[in-house]
Amino acid sequence: PTTPPQQWKRFWKIRLAPMVRNVWYRLLLNKWPALTPLHFFMPQQFPSLFCPACPLHYQTTRHMSLDC
């Protein structure tokens, strides 16, 4: 699902430190460097899809930010 332009305008108006804004932006777009997409593009460098902290789950953006 896409985010309506009005919501993006509100997001950009929020007073946040640049690093914090970058983290939230990446999380909202599901572009955080989790192991699942890294494994897809570089399987030799990232052989496992599982989270290093709790190896029962795949390390997705959602898992890293909410579930782990």
Tab-separated table of C-alpha atoms in Angstrom:
chain	number	residue	atom	x	y	z
A	1	PRO	CA	0.000	0.000	0.000
A	2	THR	CA	1.187	3.463	-0.820
A	3	THR	CA	1.209	6.347	1.608
A	4	PRO	CA	-0.934	9.347	0.658
A	5	PRO	CA	0.971	12.584	-0.036
A	6	GLN	CA	-0.723	14.333	2.892
A	7	GLN	CA	0.743	11.817	5.323
A	8	TRP	CA	4.219	12.269	3.841
A	9	LYS	CA	3.889	16.044	4.206
A	10	ARG	CA	3.048	15.570	7.880
A	11	PHE	CA	5.981	13.197	8.293
A	12	TRP	CA	8.469	15.690	6.805
A	13	LYS	CA	7.146	18.503	9.016
A	14	ILE	CA	7.784	16.593	12.252
A	15	ARG	CA	10.827	17.955	14.066
A	16	LEU	CA	13.259	15.041	14.245
A	17	ALA	CA	17.007	14.704	14.232
A	18	PRO	CA	18.217	13.701	10.746
A	19	MET	CA	19.408	10.279	11.910
A	20	VAL	CA	16.071	9.540	13.606
A	21	ARG	CA	14.167	10.700	10.533
A	22	ASN	CA	16.316	8.439	8.350
A	23	VAL	CA	15.572	5.400	10.545
A	24	TRP	CA	11.821	6.068	10.522
A	25	TYR	CA	11.831	6.714	6.781
A	26	ARG	CA	13.554	3.409	6.095
A	27	LEU	CA	11.241	1.529	8.451
A	28	LEU	CA	8.125	3.040	6.892
A	29	LEU	CA	9.292	2.079	3.407
A	30	ASN	CA	10.437	-1.374	4.575
A	31	LYS	CA	13.990	-0.576	3.432
A	32	TRP	CA	15.851	-1.393	6.642
A	33	PRO	CA	18.822	-3.706	5.933
A	34	ALA	CA	17.439	-6.900	7.467
A	35	LEU	CA	19.041	-10.240	6.658
A	36	THR	CA	16.191	-11.465	4.466
A	37	PRO	CA	16.747	-8.999	1.583
A	38	LEU	CA	20.523	-9.034	2.082
A	39	HIS	CA	20.514	-12.829	1.750
A	40	PHE	CA	18.523	-12.540	-1.477
A	41	PHE	CA	21.111	-10.220	-3.080
A	42	MET	CA	24.318	-11.581	-1.474
A	43	PRO	CA	23.756	-15.192	-0.337
A	44	GLN	CA	27.483	-15.924	0.017
A	45	GLN	CA	27.996	-13.043	2.458
A	46	PHE	CA	24.685	-13.582	4.297
A	47	PRO	CA	24.083	-17.358	4.218
A	48	SER	CA	21.408	-17.432	6.926
A	49	LEU	CA	18.011	-15.744	6.945
A	50	PHE	CA	17.589	-16.275	10.669
A	51	CYS	CA	17.920	-13.576	13.309
A	52	PRO	CA	21.235	-13.845	15.211
A	53	ALA	CA	19.517	-12.836	18.480
A	54	CYS	CA	16.665	-15.370	18.304
A	55	PRO	CA	17.480	-17.933	15.598
A	56	LEU	CA	13.929	-19.290	15.393
A	57	HIS	CA	12.680	-16.391	13.245
A	58	TYR	CA	13.676	-14.874	9.927
A	59	GLN	CA	15.228	-11.440	10.342
A	60	THR	CA	12.783	-9.192	8.531
A	61	THR	CA	12.296	-5.468	9.029
A	62	ARG	CA	9.207	-6.138	11.137
A	63	HIS	CA	11.021	-8.698	13.253
A	64	MET	CA	13.963	-6.353	13.881
A	65	SER	CA	11.843	-3.317	14.738
A	66	LEU	CA	8.904	-4.861	16.605
A	67	ASP	CA	9.130	-8.563	17.390
A	68	CYS	CA	12.692	-9.297	18.453
